[in-house]
């Protein structure tokens, strides 16, 4: 069975669980998605389902994508993403909604593009401690300190941590518990935070490490 | 706020009236002891109310034995809060009554509002 959906992050709030405890929840508008193609071992060499999400005007997508969707009488869709599954149990042209794929209490992995932080220093990017604030120091509060040793090795090792571009990466939050499903509004609520800005694209998959 | 965020809000409890700072209230809280459920009362003065929707909360201060102040914050939409009874309203001129923390006895009284 297909165990994934494309969605849009709505934002965070808190809801009350069955014991009356307020728990932090991220809301995701998950689906409805259309099955735009079913990839099989015979024709493509692997088994997967291509899903489409977010209907838009026809002129917003390339004519190649438009033709691909028209072939199966599907509306123009903004996002097409693939979900690996050995046993899809869906056919091209099907509509997939939250209620069909997920249930309360199961664990999911949510993938998104994290918020870009620009060129960030070592303190923010890798939690370096920075320098001392006192004892005669004047301008080293958030400095990276020494990067390496002396004559041996005489260079900085590749991959050393330091300042650089941070964020805007593909990040997966694993094993988030599903605590809310609203089939009417296509809403999915997961416990805890999810990468990316509000309105950002997220991929929800069944958890890999249960 | 997005409509979808509002859609998951818990319904407001009809047994909780609108609270204002300075109200003398009695909060009835459901408490689970093993399998039994009972109701505990917490009586005091509302120090402040904040937030909206599922985030809304109010803080109640009361003087326990030996004049030790106890403050408890309740989530207004929590299903654990059974009901709130307002015993009297008071004349106050600010939204947050932090000054009550430094006062005891006669000076901690508030004038009743009719």
PDB file of C-alpha atoms in Angstrom:
ATOM      1  CA  UNK A   1       0.000   0.000   0.000  1.00  0.00           C
ATOM      2  CA  UNK A   2       1.110   3.548  -0.757  1.00  0.00           C
ATOM      3  CA  UNK A   3       2.270   5.206   2.490  1.00  0.00           C
ATOM      4  CA  UNK A   4       3.160   8.752   1.478  1.00  0.00           C
ATOM      5  CA  UNK A   5       1.619  12.096   0.568  1.00  0.00           C
ATOM      6  CA  UNK A   6       2.705  15.545  -0.555  1.00  0.00           C
ATOM      7  CA  UNK A   7       1.628  18.417   1.669  1.00  0.00           C
ATOM      8  CA  UNK A   8       1.987  22.035   2.668  1.00  0.00           C
ATOM      9  CA  UNK A   9       3.098  23.141   6.127  1.00  0.00           C
ATOM     10  CA  UNK A  10       0.399  25.297   7.740  1.00  0.00           C
ATOM     11  CA  UNK A  11       2.072  26.154  11.038  1.00  0.00           C
ATOM     12  CA  UNK A  12       2.329  25.118  14.657  1.00  0.00           C
ATOM     13  CA  UNK A  13      -0.213  25.212  17.452  1.00  0.00           C
ATOM     14  CA  UNK A  14      -1.079  23.177  20.514  1.00  0.00           C
ATOM     15  CA  UNK A  15      -3.953  20.767  20.980  1.00  0.00           C
ATOM     16  CA  UNK A  16      -5.188  18.751  23.948  1.00  0.00           C
ATOM     17  CA  UNK A  17      -4.661  14.979  23.884  1.00  0.00           C
ATOM     18  CA  UNK A  18      -7.007  12.398  25.422  1.00  0.00           C
ATOM     19  CA  UNK A  19      -5.508  13.012  28.897  1.00  0.00           C
ATOM     20  CA  UNK A  20      -6.098  16.748  28.635  1.00  0.00           C
ATOM     21  CA  UNK A  21      -2.399  17.516  28.204  1.00  0.00           C
ATOM     22  CA  UNK A  22      -1.525  20.310  25.763  1.00  0.00           C
ATOM     23  CA  UNK A  23       0.863  18.927  23.131  1.00  0.00           C
ATOM     24  CA  UNK A  24       2.777  20.842  20.403  1.00  0.00           C
ATOM     25  CA  UNK A  25       1.498  20.020  16.933  1.00  0.00           C
ATOM     26  CA  UNK A  26       2.487  20.973  13.394  1.00  0.00           C
ATOM     27  CA  UNK A  27      -0.410  21.109  10.965  1.00  0.00           C
ATOM     28  CA  UNK A  28       0.131  19.923   7.401  1.00  0.00           C
ATOM     29  CA  UNK A  29      -2.383  20.321   4.596  1.00  0.00           C
ATOM     30  CA  UNK A  30      -1.749  16.866   3.130  1.00  0.00           C
ATOM     31  CA  UNK A  31      -3.276  16.202  -0.245  1.00  0.00           C
ATOM     32  CA  UNK A  32      -5.546  15.560  -1.952  1.00  0.00           C
ATOM     33  CA  UNK A  33      -2.909  14.119  -4.283  1.00  0.00           C
ATOM     34  CA  UNK A  34      -3.419  12.555  -7.700  1.00  0.00           C
ATOM     35  CA  UNK A  35      -1.601   9.467  -8.872  1.00  0.00           C
ATOM     36  CA  UNK A  36       0.087  10.771 -12.004  1.00  0.00           C
ATOM     37  CA  UNK A  37       2.070   7.651 -12.860  1.00  0.00           C
ATOM     38  CA  UNK A  38       2.762   4.197 -11.467  1.00  0.00           C
ATOM     39  CA  UNK A  39       6.325   3.075 -12.097  1.00  0.00           C
ATOM     40  CA  UNK A  40       6.873  -0.644 -12.317  1.00  0.00           C
ATOM     41  CA  UNK A  41       9.868  -2.987 -12.323  1.00  0.00           C
ATOM     42  CA  UNK A  42       8.993  -4.139 -15.863  1.00  0.00           C
ATOM     43  CA  UNK A  43       8.962  -0.723 -17.515  1.00  0.00           C
ATOM     44  CA  UNK A  44      11.172   1.536 -15.328  1.00  0.00           C
ATOM     45  CA  UNK A  45      13.236  -0.972 -13.375  1.00  0.00           C
ATOM     46  CA  UNK A  46      11.857  -0.017  -9.971  1.00  0.00           C
ATOM     47  CA  UNK A  47       8.515   0.218  -8.261  1.00  0.00           C
ATOM     48  CA  UNK A  48       7.149   3.615  -7.190  1.00  0.00           C
ATOM     49  CA  UNK A  49       4.160   5.933  -7.351  1.00  0.00           C
ATOM     50  CA  UNK A  50       4.348   9.449  -8.770  1.00  0.00           C
ATOM     51  CA  UNK A  51       1.996  11.806  -6.956  1.00  0.00           C
ATOM     52  CA  UNK A  52       0.896  15.302  -7.940  1.00  0.00           C
ATOM     53  CA  UNK A  53      -0.272  18.055  -5.580  1.00  0.00           C
ATOM     54  CA  UNK A  54      -1.607  21.624  -5.686  1.00  0.00           C
ATOM     55  CA  UNK A  55      -3.822  22.512  -8.654  1.00  0.00           C
ATOM     56  CA  UNK A  56      -2.757  25.625 -10.562  1.00  0.00           C
ATOM     57  CA  UNK A  57      -3.439  27.471 -13.823  1.00  0.00           C
ATOM     58  CA  UNK A  58      -2.336  25.571 -16.947  1.00  0.00           C
ATOM     59  CA  UNK A  59       0.014  28.362 -18.012  1.00  0.00           C
ATOM     60  CA  UNK A  60       2.099  28.002 -14.837  1.00  0.00           C
ATOM     61  CA  UNK A  61       3.629  24.665 -15.822  1.00  0.00           C
ATOM     62  CA  UNK A  62       5.626  23.561 -18.841  1.00  0.00           C
ATOM     63  CA  UNK A  63       3.774  22.036 -21.768  1.00  0.00           C
ATOM     64  CA  UNK A  64       5.712  18.816 -21.225  1.00  0.00           C
ATOM     65  CA  UNK A  65       4.279  18.428 -17.729  1.00  0.00           C
ATOM     66  CA  UNK A  66       0.884  19.518 -18.999  1.00  0.00           C
ATOM     67  CA  UNK A  67       0.884  16.779 -21.644  1.00  0.00           C
ATOM     68  CA  UNK A  68       1.991  14.196 -19.074  1.00  0.00           C
ATOM     69  CA  UNK A  69      -1.004  15.112 -16.910  1.00  0.00           C
ATOM     70  CA  UNK A  70      -3.494  15.563 -19.758  1.00  0.00           C
ATOM     71  CA  UNK A  71      -2.789  12.006 -20.868  1.00  0.00           C
ATOM     72  CA  UNK A  72      -4.672  10.790 -17.789  1.00  0.00           C
ATOM     73  CA  UNK A  73      -7.243  13.607 -17.693  1.00  0.00           C
ATOM     74  CA  UNK A  74      -5.602  15.174 -14.632  1.00  0.00           C
ATOM     75  CA  UNK A  75      -5.673  18.900 -13.750  1.00  0.00           C
ATOM     76  CA  UNK A  76      -2.439  20.958 -13.964  1.00  0.00           C
ATOM     77  CA  UNK A  77      -0.453  20.269 -10.788  1.00  0.00           C
ATOM     78  CA  UNK A  78       2.369  22.304  -9.293  1.00  0.00           C
ATOM     79  CA  UNK A  79       4.375  19.519  -7.660  1.00  0.00           C
ATOM     80  CA  UNK A  80       5.163  16.006  -8.887  1.00  0.00           C
ATOM     81  CA  UNK A  81       7.044  13.740  -6.487  1.00  0.00           C
ATOM     82  CA  UNK A  82       7.803  10.028  -6.365  1.00  0.00           C
ATOM     83  CA  UNK A  83       7.199   7.674  -3.455  1.00  0.00           C
ATOM     84  CA  UNK A  84       8.907   4.274  -3.449  1.00  0.00           C
ATOM     85  CA  UNK A  85       6.579   1.407  -2.677  1.00  0.00           C
ATOM     86  CA  UNK A  86       6.758  -2.232  -3.637  1.00  0.00           C
ATOM     87  CA  UNK A  87       3.013  -2.738  -3.696  1.00  0.00           C
ATOM     88  CA  UNK A  88       1.250   0.484  -4.783  1.00  0.00           C
ATOM     89  CA  UNK A  89      -2.394  -0.756  -4.908  1.00  0.00           C
ATOM     90  CA  UNK A  90      -3.356   2.452  -6.756  1.00  0.00           C
ATOM     91  CA  UNK A  91      -3.898   3.223 -10.424  1.00  0.00           C
ATOM     92  CA  UNK A  92      -2.972   6.250 -12.501  1.00  0.00           C
ATOM     93  CA  UNK A  93      -5.630   8.944 -12.174  1.00  0.00           C
ATOM     94  CA  UNK A  94      -6.663   7.985  -8.628  1.00  0.00           C
ATOM     95  CA  UNK A  95      -7.196  10.661  -5.991  1.00  0.00           C
ATOM     96  CA  UNK A  96      -5.439   9.966  -2.683  1.00  0.00           C
ATOM     97  CA  UNK A  97      -6.493  11.691   0.571  1.00  0.00           C
ATOM     98  CA  UNK A  98      -5.137  11.767   4.135  1.00  0.00           C
ATOM     99  CA  UNK A  99      -7.707   9.367   5.531  1.00  0.00           C
ATOM    100  CA  UNK A 100      -6.749   6.649   3.048  1.00  0.00           C
ATOM    101  CA  UNK A 101      -3.024   6.773   3.743  1.00  0.00           C
ATOM    102  CA  UNK A 102      -2.537   7.701   7.408  1.00  0.00           C
ATOM    103  CA  UNK A 103      -4.225   6.906  10.698  1.00  0.00           C
ATOM    104  CA  UNK A 104      -4.041   8.354  14.194  1.00  0.00           C
ATOM    105  CA  UNK A 105      -1.137   7.031  16.269  1.00  0.00           C
ATOM    106  CA  UNK A 106       1.170   5.879  13.457  1.00  0.00           C
ATOM    107  CA  UNK A 107       4.692   7.260  13.010  1.00  0.00           C
ATOM    108  CA  UNK A 108       5.762   9.269   9.971  1.00  0.00           C
ATOM    109  CA  UNK A 109       8.889  10.907   8.554  1.00  0.00           C
ATOM    110  CA  UNK A 110       8.406  14.447   7.285  1.00  0.00           C
ATOM    111  CA  UNK A 111      10.822  15.896   4.721  1.00  0.00           C
ATOM    112  CA  UNK A 112      11.070  19.587   3.928  1.00  0.00           C
ATOM    113  CA  UNK A 113      13.499  22.287   2.846  1.00  0.00           C
ATOM    114  CA  UNK A 114      14.786  24.034   5.988  1.00  0.00           C
ATOM    115  CA  UNK A 115      14.672  27.815   6.324  1.00  0.00           C
ATOM    116  CA  UNK A 116      17.739  29.491   4.807  1.00  0.00           C
ATOM    117  CA  UNK A 117      19.968  31.267   7.325  1.00  0.00           C
ATOM    118  CA  UNK A 118      22.478  32.753   4.851  1.00  0.00           C
ATOM    119  CA  UNK A 119      26.183  32.838   5.642  1.00  0.00           C
ATOM    120  CA  UNK A 120      26.271  31.938   9.311  1.00  0.00           C
ATOM    121  CA  UNK A 121      29.113  31.924  11.834  1.00  0.00           C
ATOM    122  CA  UNK A 122      30.373  28.898  13.728  1.00  0.00           C
ATOM    123  CA  UNK A 123      28.460  29.719  16.915  1.00  0.00           C
ATOM    124  CA  UNK A 124      25.096  29.591  15.147  1.00  0.00           C
ATOM    125  CA  UNK A 125      25.951  26.849  12.637  1.00  0.00           C
ATOM    126  CA  UNK A 126      27.785  24.301  14.778  1.00  0.00           C
ATOM    127  CA  UNK A 127      27.203  25.580  18.333  1.00  0.00           C
ATOM    128  CA  UNK A 128      30.837  26.666  18.802  1.00  0.00           C
ATOM    129  CA  UNK A 129      31.280  28.216  22.216  1.00  0.00           C
ATOM    130  CA  UNK A 130      32.823  31.469  20.989  1.00  0.00           C
ATOM    131  CA  UNK A 131      35.503  33.271  22.965  1.00  0.00           C
ATOM    132  CA  UNK A 132      35.571  34.659  26.489  1.00  0.00           C
ATOM    133  CA  UNK A 133      33.615  37.816  27.160  1.00  0.00           C
ATOM    134  CA  UNK A 134      36.027  39.129  29.767  1.00  0.00           C
ATOM    135  CA  UNK A 135      39.694  38.760  30.791  1.00  0.00           C
ATOM    136  CA  UNK A 136      40.897  41.439  28.422  1.00  0.00           C
ATOM    137  CA  UNK A 137      39.118  40.154  25.327  1.00  0.00           C
ATOM    138  CA  UNK A 138      37.642  42.854  23.184  1.00  0.00           C
ATOM    139  CA  UNK A 139      36.465  41.451  19.839  1.00  0.00           C
ATOM    140  CA  UNK A 140      36.390  37.622  20.001  1.00  0.00           C
ATOM    141  CA  UNK A 141      32.976  36.931  21.495  1.00  0.00           C
ATOM    142  CA  UNK A 142      31.641  34.783  18.637  1.00  0.00           C
ATOM    143  CA  UNK A 143      34.935  33.952  16.938  1.00  0.00           C
ATOM    144  CA  UNK A 144      35.735  30.446  15.662  1.00  0.00           C
ATOM    145  CA  UNK A 145      39.052  30.156  17.534  1.00  0.00           C
ATOM    146  CA  UNK A 146      41.901  28.183  16.053  1.00  0.00           C
ATOM    147  CA  UNK A 147      41.042  25.990  13.081  1.00  0.00           C
ATOM    148  CA  UNK A 148      43.951  23.561  13.161  1.00  0.00           C
ATOM    149  CA  UNK A 149      47.400  22.630  14.478  1.00  0.00           C
ATOM    150  CA  UNK A 150      50.856  24.011  13.648  1.00  0.00           C
ATOM    151  CA  UNK A 151      53.515  22.768  11.169  1.00  0.00           C
ATOM    152  CA  UNK A 152      52.069  19.267  11.387  1.00  0.00           C
ATOM    153  CA  UNK A 153      49.789  18.965   9.459  1.00  0.00           C
ATOM    154  CA  UNK A 154      50.262  22.575   8.291  1.00  0.00           C
ATOM    155  CA  UNK A 155      46.830  22.760   6.722  1.00  0.00           C
ATOM    156  CA  UNK A 156      43.147  22.655   7.622  1.00  0.00           C
ATOM    157  CA  UNK A 157      41.579  19.222   7.194  1.00  0.00           C
ATOM    158  CA  UNK A 158      38.862  19.003   4.589  1.00  0.00           C
ATOM    159  CA  UNK A 159      35.384  18.939   6.032  1.00  0.00           C
ATOM    160  CA  UNK A 160      36.356  20.922   9.154  1.00  0.00           C
ATOM    161  CA  UNK A 161      33.458  22.770  10.684  1.00  0.00           C
ATOM    162  CA  UNK A 162      33.422  26.521  10.333  1.00  0.00           C
ATOM    163  CA  UNK A 163      31.373  29.483   9.141  1.00  0.00           C
ATOM    164  CA  UNK A 164      29.448  29.047   5.918  1.00  0.00           C
ATOM    165  CA  UNK A 165      26.059  28.784   4.298  1.00  0.00           C
ATOM    166  CA  UNK A 166      23.408  27.391   6.656  1.00  0.00           C
ATOM    167  CA  UNK A 167      19.885  26.166   6.068  1.00  0.00           C
ATOM    168  CA  UNK A 168      17.979  25.721   2.797  1.00  0.00           C
ATOM    169  CA  UNK A 169      18.814  21.999   2.992  1.00  0.00           C
ATOM    170  CA  UNK A 170      16.603  18.985   2.518  1.00  0.00           C
ATOM    171  CA  UNK A 171      15.910  17.848   6.096  1.00  0.00           C
ATOM    172  CA  UNK A 172      13.862  14.905   7.381  1.00  0.00           C
ATOM    173  CA  UNK A 173      12.258  14.814  10.813  1.00  0.00           C
ATOM    174  CA  UNK A 174      11.919  11.148  11.680  1.00  0.00           C
ATOM    175  CA  UNK A 175       9.382   9.235  13.728  1.00  0.00           C
ATOM    176  CA  UNK A 176       6.813  11.962  14.330  1.00  0.00           C
ATOM    177  CA  UNK A 177       3.575  10.682  15.825  1.00  0.00           C
ATOM    178  CA  UNK A 178       0.345  11.433  13.980  1.00  0.00           C
ATOM    179  CA  UNK A 179      -2.068  12.939  16.512  1.00  0.00           C
ATOM    180  CA  UNK A 180      -4.707  14.511  14.305  1.00  0.00           C
ATOM    181  CA  UNK A 181      -6.441  13.652  11.043  1.00  0.00           C
ATOM    182  CA  UNK A 182      -9.209  15.772   9.569  1.00  0.00           C
ATOM    183  CA  UNK A 183     -10.381  14.129   6.349  1.00  0.00           C
ATOM    184  CA  UNK A 184     -12.782  16.975   5.493  1.00  0.00           C
ATOM    185  CA  UNK A 185     -10.067  19.631   5.569  1.00  0.00           C
ATOM    186  CA  UNK A 186      -7.222  17.339   4.396  1.00  0.00           C
ATOM    187  CA  UNK A 187      -5.429  18.154   7.635  1.00  0.00           C
ATOM    188  CA  UNK A 188      -2.684  16.103   9.207  1.00  0.00           C
ATOM    189  CA  UNK A 189      -1.264  16.966  12.643  1.00  0.00           C
ATOM    190  CA  UNK A 190       2.080  15.582  13.770  1.00  0.00           C
ATOM    191  CA  UNK A 191       3.703  15.878  17.183  1.00  0.00           C
ATOM    192  CA  UNK A 192       6.610  18.329  17.187  1.00  0.00           C
ATOM    193  CA  UNK A 193       8.294  20.552  14.637  1.00  0.00           C
ATOM    194  CA  UNK A 194       8.735  20.031  10.902  1.00  0.00           C
ATOM    195  CA  UNK A 195      11.470  21.547   8.683  1.00  0.00           C
ATOM    196  CA  UNK A 196      10.720  24.535   6.469  1.00  0.00           C
ATOM    197  CA  UNK A 197       8.722  27.757   6.481  1.00  0.00           C
ATOM    198  CA  UNK A 198       4.945  28.036   6.725  1.00  0.00           C
ATOM    199  CA  UNK A 199       3.497  27.284   3.303  1.00  0.00           C
ATOM    200  CA  UNK A 200       6.551  25.210   2.404  1.00  0.00           C
ATOM    201  CA  UNK A 201       6.346  21.896   0.560  1.00  0.00           C
ATOM    202  CA  UNK A 202       6.681  18.807   2.765  1.00  0.00           C
ATOM    203  CA  UNK A 203       6.735  15.117   1.925  1.00  0.00           C
ATOM    204  CA  UNK A 204       5.112  12.818   4.473  1.00  0.00           C
ATOM    205  CA  UNK A 205       6.219   9.195   4.444  1.00  0.00           C
ATOM    206  CA  UNK A 206       5.733   6.186   6.667  1.00  0.00           C
ATOM    207  CA  UNK A 207       8.536   6.146   9.287  1.00  0.00           C
ATOM    208  CA  UNK A 208      11.563   4.100   8.212  1.00  0.00           C
ATOM    209  CA  UNK A 209      12.860   3.418  11.717  1.00  0.00           C
ATOM    210  CA  UNK A 210       9.959   2.231  13.818  1.00  0.00           C
TER     211      UNK A 210
ATOM    212  CA  UNK B   1      -4.150  33.334  11.823  1.00  0.00           C
ATOM    213  CA  UNK B   2      -4.872  30.741   9.183  1.00  0.00           C
ATOM    214  CA  UNK B   3      -8.392  29.281   9.093  1.00  0.00           C
ATOM    215  CA  UNK B   4      -6.930  25.787   9.186  1.00  0.00           C
ATOM    216  CA  UNK B   5      -5.121  26.585  12.436  1.00  0.00           C
ATOM    217  CA  UNK B   6      -8.396  27.805  13.914  1.00  0.00           C
ATOM    218  CA  UNK B   7     -10.155  24.633  12.776  1.00  0.00           C
ATOM    219  CA  UNK B   8      -8.303  22.475  15.300  1.00  0.00           C
ATOM    220  CA  UNK B   9      -9.054  24.677  18.301  1.00  0.00           C
ATOM    221  CA  UNK B  10     -10.787  23.003  21.189  1.00  0.00           C
ATOM    222  CA  UNK B  11     -14.336  24.298  21.783  1.00  0.00           C
ATOM    223  CA  UNK B  12     -14.651  26.990  24.457  1.00  0.00           C
ATOM    224  CA  UNK B  13     -15.922  25.734  27.804  1.00  0.00           C
ATOM    225  CA  UNK B  14     -19.375  27.279  28.426  1.00  0.00           C
ATOM    226  CA  UNK B  15     -18.769  27.015  32.188  1.00  0.00           C
ATOM    227  CA  UNK B  16     -15.907  29.515  32.055  1.00  0.00           C
ATOM    228  CA  UNK B  17     -17.131  33.116  31.986  1.00  0.00           C
ATOM    229  CA  UNK B  18     -15.003  35.956  30.675  1.00  0.00           C
ATOM    230  CA  UNK B  19     -12.349  36.625  33.318  1.00  0.00           C
ATOM    231  CA  UNK B  20     -10.763  39.956  34.139  1.00  0.00           C
ATOM    232  CA  UNK B  21      -7.756  40.679  36.354  1.00  0.00           C
ATOM    233  CA  UNK B  22      -8.717  41.110  39.998  1.00  0.00           C
ATOM    234  CA  UNK B  23     -11.630  38.665  39.887  1.00  0.00           C
ATOM    235  CA  UNK B  24     -11.965  36.459  42.944  1.00  0.00           C
ATOM    236  CA  UNK B  25     -12.501  33.040  41.401  1.00  0.00           C
ATOM    237  CA  UNK B  26     -12.869  29.418  42.307  1.00  0.00           C
ATOM    238  CA  UNK B  27     -11.428  27.099  39.636  1.00  0.00           C
ATOM    239  CA  UNK B  28     -12.747  23.544  39.572  1.00  0.00           C
ATOM    240  CA  UNK B  29     -10.063  21.222  38.201  1.00  0.00           C
ATOM    241  CA  UNK B  30     -10.545  17.564  37.325  1.00  0.00           C
ATOM    242  CA  UNK B  31      -7.887  15.387  38.909  1.00  0.00           C
ATOM    243  CA  UNK B  32      -7.258  11.742  38.057  1.00  0.00           C
ATOM    244  CA  UNK B  33      -6.211   9.458  40.923  1.00  0.00           C
ATOM    245  CA  UNK B  34      -5.639   6.024  39.469  1.00  0.00           C
ATOM    246  CA  UNK B  35      -8.954   5.235  37.857  1.00  0.00           C
ATOM    247  CA  UNK B  36     -11.034   7.641  39.927  1.00  0.00           C
ATOM    248  CA  UNK B  37     -11.640  11.201  38.910  1.00  0.00           C
ATOM    249  CA  UNK B  38     -12.397  13.934  41.397  1.00  0.00           C
ATOM    250  CA  UNK B  39     -12.714  17.691  41.347  1.00  0.00           C
ATOM    251  CA  UNK B  40     -10.369  20.002  43.199  1.00  0.00           C
ATOM    252  CA  UNK B  41     -11.075  23.633  43.898  1.00  0.00           C
ATOM    253  CA  UNK B  42      -8.477  26.378  43.642  1.00  0.00           C
ATOM    254  CA  UNK B  43      -9.640  29.716  45.074  1.00  0.00           C
ATOM    255  CA  UNK B  44      -7.819  32.969  44.528  1.00  0.00           C
ATOM    256  CA  UNK B  45      -7.420  36.207  42.606  1.00  0.00           C
ATOM    257  CA  UNK B  46      -6.914  36.374  38.844  1.00  0.00           C
ATOM    258  CA  UNK B  47      -3.545  38.065  38.255  1.00  0.00           C
ATOM    259  CA  UNK B  48      -3.755  38.210  34.462  1.00  0.00           C
ATOM    260  CA  UNK B  49      -5.290  36.562  31.424  1.00  0.00           C
ATOM    261  CA  UNK B  50      -3.371  36.071  28.189  1.00  0.00           C
ATOM    262  CA  UNK B  51      -3.480  34.492  24.735  1.00  0.00           C
ATOM    263  CA  UNK B  52      -6.313  33.371  22.499  1.00  0.00           C
ATOM    264  CA  UNK B  53      -7.636  30.089  21.143  1.00  0.00           C
ATOM    265  CA  UNK B  54      -5.900  26.978  22.431  1.00  0.00           C
ATOM    266  CA  UNK B  55      -3.102  29.176  23.794  1.00  0.00           C
ATOM    267  CA  UNK B  56      -5.302  31.184  26.156  1.00  0.00           C
ATOM    268  CA  UNK B  57      -4.478  30.927  29.855  1.00  0.00           C
ATOM    269  CA  UNK B  58      -5.089  32.715  33.134  1.00  0.00           C
ATOM    270  CA  UNK B  59      -3.083  32.854  36.340  1.00  0.00           C
ATOM    271  CA  UNK B  60      -4.676  32.675  39.789  1.00  0.00           C
ATOM    272  CA  UNK B  61      -2.898  33.620  43.022  1.00  0.00           C
ATOM    273  CA  UNK B  62      -3.904  32.543  46.469  1.00  0.00           C
ATOM    274  CA  UNK B  63      -2.311  32.697  49.901  1.00  0.00           C
ATOM    275  CA  UNK B  64      -1.621  29.272  51.343  1.00  0.00           C
ATOM    276  CA  UNK B  65      -0.741  28.554  54.963  1.00  0.00           C
ATOM    277  CA  UNK B  66       1.993  30.672  56.607  1.00  0.00           C
ATOM    278  CA  UNK B  67       1.291  33.429  54.113  1.00  0.00           C
ATOM    279  CA  UNK B  68       3.058  31.690  51.273  1.00  0.00           C
ATOM    280  CA  UNK B  69       1.680  32.798  47.928  1.00  0.00           C
ATOM    281  CA  UNK B  70       0.756  30.087  45.426  1.00  0.00           C
ATOM    282  CA  UNK B  71       0.212  30.937  41.762  1.00  0.00           C
ATOM    283  CA  UNK B  72      -1.292  28.506  39.326  1.00  0.00           C
ATOM    284  CA  UNK B  73      -1.745  28.975  35.591  1.00  0.00           C
ATOM    285  CA  UNK B  74      -4.645  27.250  33.843  1.00  0.00           C
ATOM    286  CA  UNK B  75      -5.151  26.756  30.113  1.00  0.00           C
ATOM    287  CA  UNK B  76      -8.618  28.176  29.475  1.00  0.00           C
ATOM    288  CA  UNK B  77      -9.504  25.613  26.777  1.00  0.00           C
ATOM    289  CA  UNK B  78      -8.125  22.642  28.713  1.00  0.00           C
ATOM    290  CA  UNK B  79     -10.637  19.820  29.217  1.00  0.00           C
ATOM    291  CA  UNK B  80      -9.220  19.440  32.742  1.00  0.00           C
ATOM    292  CA  UNK B  81     -10.742  22.736  33.859  1.00  0.00           C
ATOM    293  CA  UNK B  82     -14.288  21.774  34.742  1.00  0.00           C
ATOM    294  CA  UNK B  83     -15.686  25.205  35.531  1.00  0.00           C
ATOM    295  CA  UNK B  84     -14.780  28.605  36.918  1.00  0.00           C
ATOM    296  CA  UNK B  85     -17.000  30.486  39.361  1.00  0.00           C
ATOM    297  CA  UNK B  86     -16.458  34.231  39.647  1.00  0.00           C
ATOM    298  CA  UNK B  87     -17.188  35.266  43.234  1.00  0.00           C
ATOM    299  CA  UNK B  88     -16.583  38.994  42.812  1.00  0.00           C
ATOM    300  CA  UNK B  89     -15.126  41.570  40.471  1.00  0.00           C
ATOM    301  CA  UNK B  90     -12.644  44.160  41.718  1.00  0.00           C
ATOM    302  CA  UNK B  91     -11.682  47.679  40.717  1.00  0.00           C
ATOM    303  CA  UNK B  92      -8.231  47.449  39.155  1.00  0.00           C
ATOM    304  CA  UNK B  93      -6.416  49.847  36.869  1.00  0.00           C
ATOM    305  CA  UNK B  94      -3.924  47.555  35.209  1.00  0.00           C
ATOM    306  CA  UNK B  95      -3.953  44.378  33.129  1.00  0.00           C
ATOM    307  CA  UNK B  96      -1.381  42.492  35.187  1.00  0.00           C
ATOM    308  CA  UNK B  97      -1.569  42.669  38.949  1.00  0.00           C
ATOM    309  CA  UNK B  98       2.077  41.912  39.734  1.00  0.00           C
ATOM    310  CA  UNK B  99       1.957  44.389  42.645  1.00  0.00           C
ATOM    311  CA  UNK B 100      -0.131  41.872  44.591  1.00  0.00           C
ATOM    312  CA  UNK B 101       2.952  39.675  44.904  1.00  0.00           C
ATOM    313  CA  UNK B 102       4.645  42.172  47.209  1.00  0.00           C
ATOM    314  CA  UNK B 103       1.613  42.692  49.391  1.00  0.00           C
ATOM    315  CA  UNK B 104      -0.069  40.716  52.159  1.00  0.00           C
ATOM    316  CA  UNK B 105      -2.941  41.297  54.551  1.00  0.00           C
ATOM    317  CA  UNK B 106      -4.727  44.650  54.460  1.00  0.00           C
ATOM    318  CA  UNK B 107      -2.732  46.145  51.605  1.00  0.00           C
ATOM    319  CA  UNK B 108      -3.469  43.190  49.360  1.00  0.00           C
ATOM    320  CA  UNK B 109      -7.207  43.902  49.383  1.00  0.00           C
ATOM    321  CA  UNK B 110      -8.948  45.053  46.209  1.00  0.00           C
ATOM    322  CA  UNK B 111     -12.039  47.249  46.134  1.00  0.00           C
ATOM    323  CA  UNK B 112     -15.159  45.460  44.918  1.00  0.00           C
ATOM    324  CA  UNK B 113     -16.749  46.555  41.640  1.00  0.00           C
ATOM    325  CA  UNK B 114     -20.543  46.683  41.517  1.00  0.00           C
TER     326      UNK B 114
END
